[in-house]
Coordinates of C-alpha atoms and ligand atoms in Angstrom, one line a residue:
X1 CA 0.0 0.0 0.0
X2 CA 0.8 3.8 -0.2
X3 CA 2.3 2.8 -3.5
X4 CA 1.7 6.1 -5.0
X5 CA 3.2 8.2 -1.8
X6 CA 6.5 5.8 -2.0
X7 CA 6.2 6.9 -5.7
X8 CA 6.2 10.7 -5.1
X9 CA 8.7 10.5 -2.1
X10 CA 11.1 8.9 -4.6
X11 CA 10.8 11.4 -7.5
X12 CA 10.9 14.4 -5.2
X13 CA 13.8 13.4 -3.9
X14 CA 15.1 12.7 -7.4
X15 CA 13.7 16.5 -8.4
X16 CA 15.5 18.0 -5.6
X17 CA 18.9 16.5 -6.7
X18 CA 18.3 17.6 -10.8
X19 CA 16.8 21.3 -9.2
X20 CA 20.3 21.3 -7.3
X21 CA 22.5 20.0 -10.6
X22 CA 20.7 22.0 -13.7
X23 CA 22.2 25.6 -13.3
X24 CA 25.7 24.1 -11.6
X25 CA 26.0 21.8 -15.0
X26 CA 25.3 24.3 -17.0
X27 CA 22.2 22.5 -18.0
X28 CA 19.6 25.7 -17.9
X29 CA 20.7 29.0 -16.9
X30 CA 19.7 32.4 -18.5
X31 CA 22.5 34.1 -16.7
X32 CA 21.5 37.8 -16.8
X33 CA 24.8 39.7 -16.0
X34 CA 26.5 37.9 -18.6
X35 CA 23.6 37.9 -21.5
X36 CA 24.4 34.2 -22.3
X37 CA 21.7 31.1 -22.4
X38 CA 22.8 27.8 -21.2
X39 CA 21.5 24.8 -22.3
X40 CA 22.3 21.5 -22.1
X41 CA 25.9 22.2 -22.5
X42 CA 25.7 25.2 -25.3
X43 CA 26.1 28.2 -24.3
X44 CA 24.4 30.6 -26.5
X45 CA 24.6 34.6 -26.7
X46 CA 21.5 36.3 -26.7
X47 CA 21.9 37.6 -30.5
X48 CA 20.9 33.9 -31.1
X49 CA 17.4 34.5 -31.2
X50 CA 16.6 31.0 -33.6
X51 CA 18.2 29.1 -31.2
X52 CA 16.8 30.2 -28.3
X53 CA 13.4 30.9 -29.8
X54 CA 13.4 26.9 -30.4
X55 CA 14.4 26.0 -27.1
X56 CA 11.9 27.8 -25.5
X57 CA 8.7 26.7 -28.2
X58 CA 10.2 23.2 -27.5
X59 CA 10.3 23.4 -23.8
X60 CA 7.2 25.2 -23.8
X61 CA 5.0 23.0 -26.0
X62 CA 6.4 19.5 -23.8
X63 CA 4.9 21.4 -20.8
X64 CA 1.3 21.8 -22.8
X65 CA 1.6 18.4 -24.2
X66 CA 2.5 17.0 -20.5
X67 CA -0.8 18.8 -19.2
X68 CA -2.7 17.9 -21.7
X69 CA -1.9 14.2 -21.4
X70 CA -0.7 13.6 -17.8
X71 CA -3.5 17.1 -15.8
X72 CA -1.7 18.2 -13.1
X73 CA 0.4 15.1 -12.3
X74 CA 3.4 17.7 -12.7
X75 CA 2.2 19.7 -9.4
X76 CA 1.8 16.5 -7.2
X77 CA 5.6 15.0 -8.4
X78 CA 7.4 17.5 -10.0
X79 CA 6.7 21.3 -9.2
X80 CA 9.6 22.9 -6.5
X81 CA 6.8 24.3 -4.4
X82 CA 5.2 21.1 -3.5
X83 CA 8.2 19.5 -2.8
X84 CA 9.6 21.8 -0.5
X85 CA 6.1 22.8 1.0
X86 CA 5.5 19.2 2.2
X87 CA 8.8 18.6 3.4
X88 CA 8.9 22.0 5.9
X89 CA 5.2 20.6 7.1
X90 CA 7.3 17.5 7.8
X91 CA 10.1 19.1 9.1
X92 CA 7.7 21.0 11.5
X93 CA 5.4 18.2 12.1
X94 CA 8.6 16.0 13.3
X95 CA 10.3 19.0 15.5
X96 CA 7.0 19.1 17.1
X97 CA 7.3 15.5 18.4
X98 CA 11.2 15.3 19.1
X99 CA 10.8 18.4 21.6
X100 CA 7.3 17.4 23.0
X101 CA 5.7 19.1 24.6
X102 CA 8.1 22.4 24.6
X103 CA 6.3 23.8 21.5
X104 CA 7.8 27.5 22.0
X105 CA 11.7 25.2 21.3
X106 CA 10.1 23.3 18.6
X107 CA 8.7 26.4 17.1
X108 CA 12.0 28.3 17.6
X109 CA 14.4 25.2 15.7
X110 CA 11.8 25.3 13.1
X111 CA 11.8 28.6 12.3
X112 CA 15.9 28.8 12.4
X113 CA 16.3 25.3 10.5
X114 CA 13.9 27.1 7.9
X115 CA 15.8 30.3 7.6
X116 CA 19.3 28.7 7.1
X117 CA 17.3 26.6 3.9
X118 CA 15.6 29.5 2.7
X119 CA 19.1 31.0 2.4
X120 CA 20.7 27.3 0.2
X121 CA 17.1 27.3 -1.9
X122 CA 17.5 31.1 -3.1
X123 CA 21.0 30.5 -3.6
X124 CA 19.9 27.4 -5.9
X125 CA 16.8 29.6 -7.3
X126 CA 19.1 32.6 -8.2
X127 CA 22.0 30.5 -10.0
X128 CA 19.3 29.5 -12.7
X129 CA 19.8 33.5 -13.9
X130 CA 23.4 34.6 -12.2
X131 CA 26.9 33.0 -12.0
X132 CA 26.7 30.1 -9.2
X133 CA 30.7 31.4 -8.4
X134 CA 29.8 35.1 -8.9
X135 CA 26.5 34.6 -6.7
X136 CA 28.8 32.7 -4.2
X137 CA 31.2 35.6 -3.9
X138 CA 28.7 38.0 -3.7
X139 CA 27.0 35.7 -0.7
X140 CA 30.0 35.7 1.2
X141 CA 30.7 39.2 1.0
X142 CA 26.9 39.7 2.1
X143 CA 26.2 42.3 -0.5
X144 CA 22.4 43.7 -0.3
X145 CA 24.2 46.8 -2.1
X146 CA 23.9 46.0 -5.5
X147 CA 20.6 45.2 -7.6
X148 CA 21.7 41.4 -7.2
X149 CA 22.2 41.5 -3.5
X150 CA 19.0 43.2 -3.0
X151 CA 17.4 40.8 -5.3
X152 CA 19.0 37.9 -3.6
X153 CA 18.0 39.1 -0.2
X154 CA 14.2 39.5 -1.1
X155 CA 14.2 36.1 -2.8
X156 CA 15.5 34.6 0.5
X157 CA 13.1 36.1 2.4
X158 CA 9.9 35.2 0.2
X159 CA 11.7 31.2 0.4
X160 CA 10.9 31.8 4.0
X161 CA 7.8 33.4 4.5
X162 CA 6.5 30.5 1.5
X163 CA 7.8 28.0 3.3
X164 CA 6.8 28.5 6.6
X165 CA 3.2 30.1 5.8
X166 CA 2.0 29.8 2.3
X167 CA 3.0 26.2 1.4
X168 CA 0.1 25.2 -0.4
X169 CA -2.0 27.7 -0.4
X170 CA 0.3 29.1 -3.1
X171 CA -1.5 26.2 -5.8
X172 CA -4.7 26.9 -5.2
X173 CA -4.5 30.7 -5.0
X174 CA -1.8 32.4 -7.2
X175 CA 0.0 29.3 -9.0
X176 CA -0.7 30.3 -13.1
X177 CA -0.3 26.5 -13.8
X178 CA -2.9 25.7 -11.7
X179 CA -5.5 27.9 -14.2
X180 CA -3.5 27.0 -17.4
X181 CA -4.2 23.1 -16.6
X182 CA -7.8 23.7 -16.1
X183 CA -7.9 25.4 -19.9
X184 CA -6.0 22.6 -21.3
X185 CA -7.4 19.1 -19.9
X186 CA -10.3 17.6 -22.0
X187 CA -11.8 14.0 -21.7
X188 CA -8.7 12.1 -22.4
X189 CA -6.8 13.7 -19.8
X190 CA -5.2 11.8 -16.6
X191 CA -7.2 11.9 -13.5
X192 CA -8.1 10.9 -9.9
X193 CA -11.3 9.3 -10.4
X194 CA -13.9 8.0 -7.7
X195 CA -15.9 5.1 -8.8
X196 CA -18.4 3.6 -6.4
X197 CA -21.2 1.7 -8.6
X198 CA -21.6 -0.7 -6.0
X199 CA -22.2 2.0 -2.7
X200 CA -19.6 0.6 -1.1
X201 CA -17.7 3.3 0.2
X202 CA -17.6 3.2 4.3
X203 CA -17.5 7.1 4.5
X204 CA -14.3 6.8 7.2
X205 CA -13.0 10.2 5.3
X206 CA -9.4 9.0 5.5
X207 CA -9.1 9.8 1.7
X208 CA -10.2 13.8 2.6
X209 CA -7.9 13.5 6.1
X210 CA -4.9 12.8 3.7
X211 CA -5.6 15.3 0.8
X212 CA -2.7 17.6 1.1
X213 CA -5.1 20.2 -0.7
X214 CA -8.3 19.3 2.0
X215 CA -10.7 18.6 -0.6
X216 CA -13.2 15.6 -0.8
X217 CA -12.6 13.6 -4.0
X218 CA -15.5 11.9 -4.2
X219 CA -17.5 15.5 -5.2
X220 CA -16.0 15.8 -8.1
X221 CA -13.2 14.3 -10.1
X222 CA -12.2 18.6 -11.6
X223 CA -11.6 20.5 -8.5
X224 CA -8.9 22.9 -9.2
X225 CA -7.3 22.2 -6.3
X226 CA -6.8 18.5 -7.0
X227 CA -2.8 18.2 -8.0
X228 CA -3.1 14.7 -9.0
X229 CA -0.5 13.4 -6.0
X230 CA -2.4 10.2 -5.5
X231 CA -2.5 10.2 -1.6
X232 CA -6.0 9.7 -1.6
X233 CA -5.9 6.4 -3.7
X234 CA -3.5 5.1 -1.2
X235 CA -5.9 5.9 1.7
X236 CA -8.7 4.3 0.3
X237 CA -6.7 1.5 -0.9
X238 CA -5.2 0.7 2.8
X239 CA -8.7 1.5 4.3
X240 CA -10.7 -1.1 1.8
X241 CA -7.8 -3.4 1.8
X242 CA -8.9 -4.5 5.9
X243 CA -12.6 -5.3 4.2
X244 CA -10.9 -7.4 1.6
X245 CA -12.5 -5.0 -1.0
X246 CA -10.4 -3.0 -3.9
X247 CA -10.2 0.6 -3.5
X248 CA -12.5 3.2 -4.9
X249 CA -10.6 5.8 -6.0
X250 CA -8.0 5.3 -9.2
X251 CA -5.6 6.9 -11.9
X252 CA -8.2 7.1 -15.0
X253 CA -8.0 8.2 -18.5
X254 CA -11.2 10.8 -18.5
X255 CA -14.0 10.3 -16.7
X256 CA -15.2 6.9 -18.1
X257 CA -12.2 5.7 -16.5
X258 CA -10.0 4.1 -18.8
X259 CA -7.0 2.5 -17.8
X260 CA -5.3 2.9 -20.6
X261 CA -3.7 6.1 -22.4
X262 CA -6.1 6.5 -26.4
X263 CA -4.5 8.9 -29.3
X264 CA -6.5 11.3 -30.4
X265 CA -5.9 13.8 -33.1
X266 CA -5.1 16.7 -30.5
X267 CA -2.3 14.6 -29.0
X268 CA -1.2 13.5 -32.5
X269 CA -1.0 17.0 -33.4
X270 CA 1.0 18.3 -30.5
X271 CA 2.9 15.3 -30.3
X272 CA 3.9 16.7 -34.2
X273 CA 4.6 20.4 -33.3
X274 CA 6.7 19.0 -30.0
X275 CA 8.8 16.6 -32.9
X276 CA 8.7 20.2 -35.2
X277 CA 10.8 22.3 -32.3
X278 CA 12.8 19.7 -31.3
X279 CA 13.8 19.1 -34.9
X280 CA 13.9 22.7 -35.2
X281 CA 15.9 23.3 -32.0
X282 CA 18.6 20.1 -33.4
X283 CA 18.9 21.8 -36.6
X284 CA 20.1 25.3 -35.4
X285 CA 22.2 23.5 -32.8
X286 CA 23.8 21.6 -35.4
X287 CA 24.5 24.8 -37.9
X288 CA 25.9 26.8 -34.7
X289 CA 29.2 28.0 -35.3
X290 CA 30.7 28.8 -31.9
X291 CA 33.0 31.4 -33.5
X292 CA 31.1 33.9 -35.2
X293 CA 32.5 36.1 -38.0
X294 CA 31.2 39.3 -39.6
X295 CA 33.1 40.9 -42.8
X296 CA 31.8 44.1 -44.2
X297 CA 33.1 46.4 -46.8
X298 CA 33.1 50.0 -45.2
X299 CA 31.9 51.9 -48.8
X300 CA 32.0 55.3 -46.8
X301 CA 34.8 55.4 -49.2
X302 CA 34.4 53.6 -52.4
X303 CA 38.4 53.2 -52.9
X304 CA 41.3 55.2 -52.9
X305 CA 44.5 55.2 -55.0
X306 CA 47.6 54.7 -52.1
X307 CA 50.6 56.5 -52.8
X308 CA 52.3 53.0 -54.3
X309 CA 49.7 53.5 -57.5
X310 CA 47.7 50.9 -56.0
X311 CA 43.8 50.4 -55.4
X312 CA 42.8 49.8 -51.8
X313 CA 39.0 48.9 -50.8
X314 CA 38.5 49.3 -46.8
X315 CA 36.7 46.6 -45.0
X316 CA 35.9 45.6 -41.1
X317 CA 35.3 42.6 -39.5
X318 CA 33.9 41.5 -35.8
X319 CA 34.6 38.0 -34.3
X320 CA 32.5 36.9 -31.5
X321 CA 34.0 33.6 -30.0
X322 CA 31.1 32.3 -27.9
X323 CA 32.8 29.0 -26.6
X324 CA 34.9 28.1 -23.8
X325 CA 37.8 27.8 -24.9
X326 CA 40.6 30.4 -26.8
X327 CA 40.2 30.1 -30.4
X328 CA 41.4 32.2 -33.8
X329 CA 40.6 33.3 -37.2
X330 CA 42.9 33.2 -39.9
X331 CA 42.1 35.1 -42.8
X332 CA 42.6 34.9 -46.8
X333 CA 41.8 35.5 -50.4
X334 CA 39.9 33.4 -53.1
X335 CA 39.4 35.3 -56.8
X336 CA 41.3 38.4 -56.2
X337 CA 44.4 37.6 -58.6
X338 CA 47.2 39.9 -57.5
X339 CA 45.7 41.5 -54.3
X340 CA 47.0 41.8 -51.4
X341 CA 45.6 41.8 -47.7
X342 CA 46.9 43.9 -45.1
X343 CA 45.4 42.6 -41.9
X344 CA 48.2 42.4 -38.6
X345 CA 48.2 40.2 -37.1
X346 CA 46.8 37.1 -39.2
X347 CA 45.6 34.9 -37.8
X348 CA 43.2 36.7 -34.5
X349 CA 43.4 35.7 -31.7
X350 CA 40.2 35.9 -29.9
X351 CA 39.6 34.8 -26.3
X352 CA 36.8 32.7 -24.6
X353 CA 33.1 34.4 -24.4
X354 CA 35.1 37.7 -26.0
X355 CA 34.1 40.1 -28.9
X356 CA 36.9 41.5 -31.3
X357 CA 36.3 44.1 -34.1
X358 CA 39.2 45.6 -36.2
X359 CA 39.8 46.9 -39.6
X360 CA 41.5 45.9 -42.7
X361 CA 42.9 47.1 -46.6
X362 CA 42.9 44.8 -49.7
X363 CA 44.8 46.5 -52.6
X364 CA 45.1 45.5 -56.1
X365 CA 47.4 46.5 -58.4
X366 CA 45.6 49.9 -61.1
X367 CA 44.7 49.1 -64.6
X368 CA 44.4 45.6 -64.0
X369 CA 40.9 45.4 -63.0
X370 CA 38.9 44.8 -66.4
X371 CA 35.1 45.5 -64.8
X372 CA 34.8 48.6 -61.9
X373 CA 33.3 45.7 -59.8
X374 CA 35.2 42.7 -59.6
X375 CA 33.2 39.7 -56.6
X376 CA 35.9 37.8 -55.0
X377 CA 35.8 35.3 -51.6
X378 CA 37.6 36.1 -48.0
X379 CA 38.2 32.7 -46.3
X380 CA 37.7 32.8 -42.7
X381 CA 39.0 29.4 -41.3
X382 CA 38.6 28.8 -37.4
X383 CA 41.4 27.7 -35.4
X384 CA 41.2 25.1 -33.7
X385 CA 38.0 23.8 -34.8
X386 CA 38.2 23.5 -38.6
X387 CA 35.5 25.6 -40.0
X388 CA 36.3 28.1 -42.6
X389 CA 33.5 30.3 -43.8
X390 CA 33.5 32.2 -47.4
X391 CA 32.5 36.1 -47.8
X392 CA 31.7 37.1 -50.7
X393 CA 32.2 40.3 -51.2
X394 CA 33.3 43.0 -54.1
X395 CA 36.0 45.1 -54.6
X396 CA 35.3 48.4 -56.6
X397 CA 38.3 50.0 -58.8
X398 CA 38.1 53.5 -60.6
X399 CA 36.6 53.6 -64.1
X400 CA 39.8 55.2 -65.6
X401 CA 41.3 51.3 -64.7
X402 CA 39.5 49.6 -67.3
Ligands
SF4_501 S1 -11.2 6.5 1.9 FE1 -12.5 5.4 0.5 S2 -13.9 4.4 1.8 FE2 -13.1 6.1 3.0 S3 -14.4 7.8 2.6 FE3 -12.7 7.9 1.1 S4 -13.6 6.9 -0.7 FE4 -14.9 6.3 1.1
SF4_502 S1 -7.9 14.7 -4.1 FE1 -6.4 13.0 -4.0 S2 -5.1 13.3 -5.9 FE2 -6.3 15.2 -5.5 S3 -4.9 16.5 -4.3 FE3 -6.3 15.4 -2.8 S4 -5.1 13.5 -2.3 FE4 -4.1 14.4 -4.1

């Protein structure tokens, strides 16, 4: 028995360990200071809107599609505020025993056990958008100066106050989830059902005792508070199970209760536009180039005529380098015969996460030029990875040359 409160225990503690890893392993942070988007690994600039558009289309449609299927089994197993609001009530709840019957003590370790978590969870919280090192320093250095420190501080303190007040109240009340899931679920969607053809529940109440949302089940199988957790299952379950008699509340598939999961074409469809992002999201990971280069010819001036009789067309380039790691760009010369590039030095060196811009001449020899256009390639190659990217771009010579 309590099958489905084993379950939970399990996967909360599981949550609480991937909650603690993500933003450390670089898994999912939108670090503000720095502008960058981490995700699984990549870490993407915020100029790279397709990328990021994707990611967040993808993540945001396999949080629809996991409503739509699965109601609000995310609240009652996965959401942050359920875990940690059950485990302060149990954290209170066993204090309250242990120092029996000083309740002022119990009431005291509580609060002071709380505040020193509040302080790791915001800590945890905040590294999804800042530095975990940089958020560490400033921690240690107690800054409630800066916008972060303030930030930081006022995050810790609405941990506690959550924590040791809200806790569920939270779902039920202000939780946007809560109302999205009520828009989204149709007739095919998981839920806790209570079936009782026979009139054979014993109306002992334990299934409403052990609702962590103190609602009655058995009303109706759509109450907006109901977060799916199963609890209430297991109660009846134990209950019926000293009668010898199955329980009378279950898992179903809409309100005929179905035990098994049916394809319709909604799910079909957003099962497709899940497969479209992700596909979408592979593809521009795959075309990333994690040094980016820019070449533009700067036609302020069209050309000019250098004091060796030469023609010189003036061009500029920027190279982001948005990996970890040093990297350069060497550059060169494809269909220009006779030109000349006067870039110093070649290749650029370009550190990790940094942005160079700089300038650069390409002269040709005058007269030789038979059109006042002539299109011609710069070769950007990457060191070390080996990328090289082409330019095309023109070089212009005076009229009087041809
Ligand atoms: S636990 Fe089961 S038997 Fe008891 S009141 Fe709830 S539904 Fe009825
Ligand atoms: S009614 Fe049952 S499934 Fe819904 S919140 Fe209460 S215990 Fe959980």
């Amino acid at each position: 028995m309590a099958k489905w409160h084993r379950l939970r225990k399990r996967i909360h503690v599981l949550c609480f360990l991937i909650f603690l890893a993500l933003p450390f392993c670089n898994v999912v942070r939108f670090d503000i200071p720095r502008q960058r988007f981490y995700f699984f690994g990549y870490e993407l600039w915020i100029n790279e809107f397709g990328i990021i558009f994707f990611a967040l289309m993808f993540l945001m449609f396999v949080v629809v599609v996991a409503s739509v299927v699965f109601g609000r089994v995310y609240c009652g197993y996965l959401c942050p505020q359920m875990i940690f609001s059950e485990a302060s009530a149990a954290l209170q709840l066993r204090l309250r025993r242990w120092l029996k019957p000083r309740e002022r003590l119990a009431r005291a370790a509580f609060y002071a056990v709380l505040a020193v978590a509040s302080v790791f969870l915001s800590f945890i919280f905040i590294a999804y958008f800042v530095e975990p090192t940089d958020l560490a320093r400033r921690l240690a250095t107690l800054d409630i100066h800066t916008a972060a420190g303030i930030c930081g501080a006022s995050v810790t303190l609405l941990t506690f106050l959550d924590f040791a007040f809200v806790r569920l109240r939270f779902c039920t009340t202000v939780c946007p989830y809560g109302y999205l899931q009520g828009m989204l679920s149709d007739g095919n969607t998981l839920l806790v059902h209570y079936r009782d053809k026979n009139v054979e529940c014993i109306e002992c109440k334990k299934c409403v005792r052990d609702c962590p949302m103190g609602i009655d089940i058995r009303t109706s199988p759509f109450q907006i508070e109901c977060v799916h957790c199963g609890e209430c299952i297991d109660s009846c379950e134990t209950i019926l199970a000293r009668l010898k008699k199955p329980g009378l509340i279950h898992y179903s598939w809409g309100v005929e209760g179905r035990s098994r999961f049916r394809f319709d074409a909604k799910r079909i469809i957003l099962a497709l536009v899940v497969l479209f992002y992700a596909s979408g999201l592979a593809v521009a990971l795959s075309m990333r180039h994690a040094v980016l280069v820019r070449i533009a010819a700067d036609r302020a001036t069209l050309y000019r005529t250098g004091p060796d009789g030469r023609i010189y067309n003036h061009f500029r380039y920027s190279i982001a380098n948005r990996s970890q790691k040093p990297a350069a760009v060497v550059f060169s010369m494809q269909e220009l015969p006779g030109a000349t590039l006067a870039l110093a030095p070649n290749p650029v060196a370009v550190k990790a996460g940094e942005t160079v811009q700089g300038e650069f001449d390409i002269s040709a020899p005058a007269g030789r030029r038979a059109e006042f256009v002539t299109h011609f390639n710069i070769l950007a190659s990457t060191i070390p990875d080996p990328v090289t990217e082409a330019f095309p771009l023109t070089f212009i010579s005076p009229t009087e040359a041809q």
